[in-house]
Tab-separated table of C-alpha atoms (C1' of nucleotides) in Angstrom:
chain	number	residue	atom	x	y	z
A	1	MET	CA	-24.189	75.423	-80.764
A	2	SER	CA	-21.119	74.380	-82.635
A	3	ARG	CA	-18.811	71.330	-82.235
A	4	GLY	CA	-20.248	67.992	-81.628
A	5	PRO	CA	-21.259	65.365	-84.067
A	6	ASN	CA	-21.812	66.586	-87.669
A	7	GLU	CA	-25.566	67.043	-88.151
A	8	ASN	CA	-25.459	65.607	-91.693
A	9	TYR	CA	-23.795	62.473	-90.370
A	10	VAL	CA	-26.423	62.275	-87.567
A	11	LYS	CA	-29.249	62.772	-90.075
A	12	SER	CA	-27.834	60.042	-92.366
A	13	ARG	CA	-28.058	57.514	-89.452
A	14	VAL	CA	-31.533	58.327	-88.320
A	15	PRO	CA	-34.407	55.913	-89.324
A	16	ARG	CA	-36.830	56.799	-92.127
A	17	GLY	CA	-39.716	58.762	-90.768
A	18	PHE	CA	-37.801	60.112	-87.778
A	19	HIS	CA	-37.751	63.883	-87.848
A	20	LEU	CA	-34.451	65.133	-86.511
A	21	ASP	CA	-35.655	68.716	-86.404
A	22	VAL	CA	-38.559	67.736	-84.172
A	23	ALA	CA	-36.308	65.659	-81.910
A	24	ARG	CA	-33.992	68.680	-81.553
A	25	LYS	CA	-36.873	70.884	-80.437
A	26	ILE	CA	-37.985	68.334	-77.929
A	27	GLN	CA	-34.430	68.034	-76.565
A	28	MET	CA	-34.130	71.854	-76.166
A	29	ALA	CA	-37.571	72.050	-74.566
A	30	LEU	CA	-36.762	69.303	-72.091
A	31	ALA	CA	-33.298	70.751	-71.435
A	32	SER	CA	-34.904	74.066	-70.286
A	33	ARG	CA	-36.643	72.105	-67.591
A	34	VAL	CA	-33.528	70.553	-66.124
A	35	VAL	CA	-33.000	71.533	-62.453
A	36	GLU	CA	-29.335	71.952	-61.594
A	37	GLU	CA	-29.816	72.467	-57.816
A	38	ASP	CA	-29.930	69.827	-55.097
A	39	LEU	CA	-33.469	68.542	-54.656
A	40	ILE	CA	-32.033	66.176	-52.019
A	41	ASN	CA	-29.613	66.527	-49.137
A	42	ILE	CA	-26.374	65.145	-50.402
A	43	ASN	CA	-25.286	64.193	-46.860
A	44	ASN	CA	-28.565	62.283	-46.351
A	45	VAL	CA	-28.236	60.139	-49.382
A	46	ASP	CA	-27.846	56.414	-48.936
A	47	LEU	CA	-29.479	54.580	-51.733
A	48	VAL	CA	-27.992	55.214	-55.173
A	49	ALA	CA	-28.944	53.139	-58.202
A	50	GLY	CA	-26.928	52.635	-61.446
A	51	ILE	CA	-28.237	51.477	-64.724
A	52	ASP	CA	-26.577	49.906	-67.740
A	53	VAL	CA	-27.623	48.118	-70.987
A	54	ALA	CA	-25.978	45.274	-72.971
A	55	TYR	CA	-26.940	44.235	-76.458
A	56	ILE	CA	-27.262	41.036	-78.536
A	57	ASN	CA	-27.662	40.966	-82.308
A	58	HIS	CA	-29.844	38.022	-83.233
A	59	LYS	CA	-31.341	37.437	-86.686
A	60	ASP	CA	-31.748	40.935	-87.875
A	61	THR	CA	-33.166	42.061	-84.518
A	62	GLU	CA	-31.419	43.690	-81.560
A	63	ILE	CA	-32.080	42.561	-78.053
A	64	GLY	CA	-31.493	44.889	-75.122
A	65	ILE	CA	-30.660	43.575	-71.626
A	66	SER	CA	-30.905	46.266	-69.019
A	67	VAL	CA	-30.006	46.091	-65.257
A	68	ALA	CA	-30.651	48.528	-62.422
A	69	SER	CA	-28.720	47.978	-59.206
A	70	THR	CA	-29.356	49.804	-55.972
A	71	TYR	CA	-26.279	50.427	-53.698
A	72	SER	CA	-26.445	51.348	-50.021
A	73	ILE	CA	-23.668	53.749	-49.083
A	74	SER	CA	-24.104	53.057	-45.428
A	75	ARG	CA	-24.049	49.293	-45.885
A	76	SER	CA	-21.388	49.363	-48.529
A	77	SER	CA	-23.291	46.826	-50.607
A	78	ILE	CA	-25.828	46.300	-53.353
A	79	ILE	CA	-29.184	45.675	-51.794
A	80	GLU	CA	-31.168	44.930	-54.862
A	81	TRP	CA	-30.985	44.622	-58.630
A	82	SER	CA	-33.565	44.276	-61.405
A	83	CYS	CA	-33.430	43.489	-65.101
A	84	TRP	CA	-35.414	43.638	-68.318
A	85	VAL	CA	-35.106	42.024	-71.724
A	86	GLY	CA	-36.774	43.297	-74.834
A	87	SER	CA	-36.318	44.460	-78.434
A	88	ILE	CA	-34.470	47.650	-79.380
A	89	ILE	CA	-35.396	49.296	-82.706
A	90	PHE	CA	-33.702	52.642	-82.644
A	91	PRO	CA	-29.987	52.595	-83.670
A	92	TYR	CA	-27.123	54.225	-81.893
A	93	VAL	CA	-26.739	57.776	-83.159
A	94	PRO	CA	-24.485	60.211	-81.362
A	95	THR	CA	-26.594	62.860	-79.533
A	96	LEU	CA	-29.674	60.693	-79.708
A	97	LEU	CA	-28.677	57.920	-77.336
A	98	SER	CA	-31.742	58.429	-75.168
A	99	PHE	CA	-34.042	57.626	-78.072
A	100	ARG	CA	-32.388	54.140	-78.094
A	101	GLU	CA	-31.675	53.501	-74.447
A	102	LEU	CA	-34.340	55.206	-72.480
A	103	LYS	CA	-36.803	52.283	-73.128
A	104	PRO	CA	-34.558	49.605	-71.534
A	105	VAL	CA	-33.240	52.005	-68.878
A	106	VAL	CA	-36.663	53.065	-67.635
A	107	ASN	CA	-38.011	49.526	-67.750
A	108	ALA	CA	-35.221	48.225	-65.494
A	109	TYR	CA	-35.650	51.208	-63.089
A	110	LEU	CA	-39.413	50.528	-62.726
A	111	ARG	CA	-38.723	47.000	-61.611
A	112	LEU	CA	-36.726	48.101	-58.566
A	113	ARG	CA	-38.823	47.463	-55.496
A	114	THR	CA	-36.931	49.927	-53.291
A	115	LYS	CA	-36.647	53.217	-55.041
A	116	PRO	CA	-33.220	54.995	-54.764
A	117	GLN	CA	-32.724	58.689	-53.947
A	118	VAL	CA	-30.400	59.250	-56.885
A	119	VAL	CA	-29.941	57.386	-60.141
A	120	LEU	CA	-26.611	57.064	-61.980
A	121	ILE	CA	-26.883	56.621	-65.727
A	122	ASP	CA	-24.205	55.423	-68.069
A	123	GLY	CA	-23.903	58.326	-70.493
A	124	HIS	CA	-23.824	62.170	-70.219
A	125	GLY	CA	-26.315	64.530	-68.622
A	126	ARG	CA	-25.914	68.196	-69.441
A	127	ALA	CA	-22.566	67.567	-71.180
A	128	HIS	CA	-24.436	67.303	-74.444
A	129	PRO	CA	-24.737	69.726	-77.510
A	130	TYR	CA	-28.361	70.315	-76.709
A	131	ARG	CA	-27.962	69.972	-72.889
A	132	LEU	CA	-30.054	66.820	-72.764
A	133	GLY	CA	-27.995	63.626	-72.570
A	134	ILE	CA	-29.802	60.495	-71.495
A	135	ALA	CA	-29.292	61.180	-67.775
A	136	SER	CA	-31.092	64.502	-68.091
A	137	HIS	CA	-33.785	63.086	-70.400
A	138	PHE	CA	-34.539	60.317	-67.845
A	139	GLY	CA	-34.492	62.737	-64.871
A	140	VAL	CA	-36.768	65.387	-66.476
A	141	CYS	CA	-39.297	62.800	-67.535
A	142	LEU	CA	-39.408	60.948	-64.239
A	143	ARG	CA	-38.517	63.881	-62.011
A	144	ILE	CA	-35.857	61.878	-60.143
A	145	PRO	CA	-32.377	63.142	-59.254
A	146	THR	CA	-29.879	61.733	-61.746
A	147	ILE	CA	-26.168	61.929	-62.634
A	148	GLY	CA	-24.565	61.220	-66.011
A	149	VAL	CA	-21.419	59.121	-65.764
A	150	ALA	CA	-19.577	58.446	-68.965
A	151	LYS	CA	-16.288	56.872	-70.058
A	152	SER	CA	-15.597	59.195	-72.990
A	153	LEU	CA	-16.542	62.697	-74.085
A	154	LEU	CA	-19.327	63.473	-76.556
A	155	TYR	CA	-19.235	67.257	-76.401
A	156	GLY	CA	-16.958	69.766	-74.629
A	157	ARG	CA	-13.330	69.920	-73.798
A	158	MET	CA	-11.672	68.790	-70.549
A	159	GLU	CA	-9.399	70.973	-68.555
A	160	GLY	CA	-6.735	68.877	-66.938
A	161	THR	CA	-6.823	65.444	-65.466
A	162	GLU	CA	-9.236	66.356	-62.714
A	163	GLY	CA	-11.228	69.402	-63.530
A	164	PRO	CA	-14.134	71.025	-65.493
A	165	VAL	CA	-15.381	70.039	-68.876
A	166	LEU	CA	-16.189	73.201	-70.792
A	167	ASP	CA	-18.444	74.065	-73.620
A	168	VAL	CA	-16.084	74.743	-76.514
A	169	SER	CA	-17.929	77.840	-77.652
A	170	THR	CA	-19.466	79.360	-74.535
A	171	ASN	CA	-16.882	78.259	-72.018
A	172	GLU	CA	-19.571	77.341	-69.459
A	173	VAL	CA	-18.874	74.358	-67.207
A	174	ILE	CA	-21.031	71.487	-68.430
A	175	GLY	CA	-19.310	68.617	-66.532
A	176	TRP	CA	-16.325	67.485	-64.496
A	177	THR	CA	-13.510	65.033	-65.019
A	178	VAL	CA	-12.945	62.591	-62.167
A	179	GLN	CA	-10.207	60.004	-61.651
A	180	CYS	CA	-12.038	56.885	-60.487
A	181	ALA	CA	-9.464	54.677	-62.270
A	182	PRO	CA	-5.709	55.240	-62.174
A	183	THR	CA	-5.426	56.040	-65.902
A	184	LYS	CA	-8.738	56.380	-67.725
A	185	PRO	CA	-10.927	59.448	-66.877
A	186	THR	CA	-14.543	59.319	-65.840
A	187	TYR	CA	-16.744	62.272	-66.974
A	188	VAL	CA	-19.548	63.316	-64.583
A	189	SER	CA	-22.344	65.789	-65.480
A	190	VAL	CA	-25.614	66.874	-63.947
A	191	GLY	CA	-28.578	64.827	-64.952
A	192	TYR	CA	-31.423	66.366	-63.052
A	193	GLY	CA	-32.106	67.667	-59.567
A	194	ILE	CA	-28.575	67.792	-58.286
A	195	SER	CA	-25.700	70.316	-58.502
A	196	LEU	CA	-22.398	69.406	-60.290
A	197	GLY	CA	-20.492	69.709	-57.029
A	198	SER	CA	-22.840	67.265	-55.256
A	199	ALA	CA	-22.826	64.863	-58.265
A	200	VAL	CA	-18.988	64.799	-58.307
A	201	ASN	CA	-18.805	64.355	-54.541
A	202	LEU	CA	-21.263	61.454	-54.679
A	203	VAL	CA	-19.568	59.713	-57.585
A	204	LYS	CA	-16.192	59.967	-55.877
A	205	ARG	CA	-17.606	58.208	-52.818
A	206	MET	CA	-18.514	55.093	-54.857
A	207	CYS	CA	-15.383	54.682	-56.914
A	208	VAL	CA	-13.352	51.520	-56.394
A	209	GLY	CA	-10.469	51.874	-58.921
A	210	SER	CA	-12.687	51.079	-61.946
A	211	GLN	CA	-13.741	53.844	-64.274
A	212	MET	CA	-17.380	53.377	-63.280
A	213	PRO	CA	-18.753	53.821	-59.750
A	214	ILE	CA	-20.085	50.732	-57.924
A	215	PRO	CA	-23.797	50.980	-58.789
A	216	ILE	CA	-23.166	51.128	-62.617
A	217	LEU	CA	-20.263	48.675	-62.442
A	218	HIS	CA	-22.571	46.060	-60.785
A	219	SER	CA	-25.258	46.617	-63.379
A	220	HIS	CA	-22.653	46.324	-66.212
A	221	ASN	CA	-21.320	43.085	-64.898
A	222	THR	CA	-24.788	41.707	-64.241
A	223	ALA	CA	-26.073	42.691	-67.706
A	224	ASN	CA	-23.061	40.914	-69.254
A	225	SER	CA	-23.500	37.693	-67.288
A	226	LEU	CA	-27.259	37.611	-68.261
A	227	LYS	CA	-26.185	38.205	-71.820
A	228	ARG	CA	-23.976	35.156	-71.809
A	229	ARG	CA	-26.752	33.059	-70.439
A	230	ILE	CA	-29.286	34.395	-72.850
A	231	THR	CA	-26.961	33.890	-75.841
A	232	LYS	CA	-26.843	30.210	-75.151
A	233	ARG	CA	-30.686	29.997	-74.669
A	234	LEU	CA	-31.151	31.744	-78.074
A	235	MET	CA	-29.788	28.645	-79.909
A	236	GLY	CA	-32.831	26.794	-78.931
A	237	GLU	CA	-35.482	29.366	-80.028
A	238	THR	CA	-36.794	31.108	-76.912
A	239	THR	CA	-39.221	34.050	-77.148
A	240	PHE	CA	-38.588	37.496	-75.775
A	241	GLU	CA	-41.329	36.940	-73.282
A	242	GLU	CA	-39.797	33.771	-71.932
A	243	LEU	CA	-36.277	35.389	-71.702
A	244	ASP	CA	-37.775	38.437	-69.934
A	245	SER	CA	-39.696	36.394	-67.368
A	246	GLU	CA	-36.665	34.208	-66.737
A	247	CYS	CA	-34.552	37.261	-66.195
A	248	LYS	CA	-37.277	38.790	-63.978
A	249	ALA	CA	-37.280	35.565	-61.878
A	250	SER	CA	-33.522	35.862	-61.383
A	251	MET	CA	-33.682	39.435	-60.005
A	252	GLY	CA	-31.746	39.780	-56.713
A	253	ASN	CA	-33.235	41.081	-53.477
A	254	TYR	CA	-30.956	41.152	-50.486
A	255	LEU	CA	-33.188	43.236	-48.284
A	256	SER	CA	-34.305	40.796	-45.661
B	1	DG	C1'	-12.173	70.627	-96.488
B	2	DC	C1'	-11.360	67.065	-92.886
B	3	DG	C1'	-12.596	65.034	-88.773
B	4	DA	C1'	-14.901	64.575	-84.473
B	5	DC	C1'	-18.881	61.080	-82.564
B	6	DA	C1'	-22.092	59.050	-74.947
B	7	DG	C1'	-23.570	53.605	-75.813
C	1	DA	C1'	-21.887	49.242	-77.652
C	2	DT	C1'	-20.336	44.523	-80.331
C	3	DC	C1'	-16.910	41.089	-82.534
C	4	DT	C1'	-12.495	38.673	-82.089
C	5	DT	C1'	-7.539	36.548	-81.141
C	6	DG	C1'	-3.908	36.412	-78.390
C	7	DT	C1'	-1.426	37.432	-74.000
C	8	DC	C1'	-0.591	38.541	-68.957
C	9	DG	C1'	-1.093	37.656	-64.135
C	10	DC	C1'	-3.215	35.626	-59.983
DNA sequence: GCGACAG
DNA sequence: ATCTTGTCGC
């Protein structure tokens, strides 16, 4: 596969001891297991979760704050949200985002009491040079329908304001551009267990003028407000465990 | 050869 | 993504 981040650049950013060639083989192996058909009835979907992560740099360590929010389409509201706070050791490297964010993303997801039917993840799914963006990585590992929703393109070329994202060399459709916001585009791609058409349809039903659909937007805003609160607490030397249990205690449950 | 590059 | 200063609009 051609275009996409320069491999030498990627290699230079990877931590010592991390074998890029092995990671690529893993990505390709998992990518071959991605299901691009609907494993759920799109017209019967009500609960959709969205996950996002915020970061804080504190004394040579990086803290990740992840939030998962479950939105009910029928009730037009967020019915629950969960969060997780912990250390992040892997750096951000284009095409290797999942090696950094899967830990916080999965942990926040596991804390949801009511499991959603589909999960929206901030990043790409199949629109990735090795066909395994974080949304697909998450879906293949947990075998849960997922959709990748991103604010910018990592790989591929967009055709028009509202249309397909094509692989530069093979011309295959790897994603779709949607106009959730008036100006900025939103890129949707299959994560796992759902067709591209259904993924686009579902995302469009949860757009409210912002680039991100409601579930991810709620998680994004919540993660940032938790971050502001945590930043203040950090001045007084608080441990990860304390921060995490405080965050855990603040999780919202609007079920009853 | 230069530049691109999810979060 | 994060950091940061200034400006616009409700």
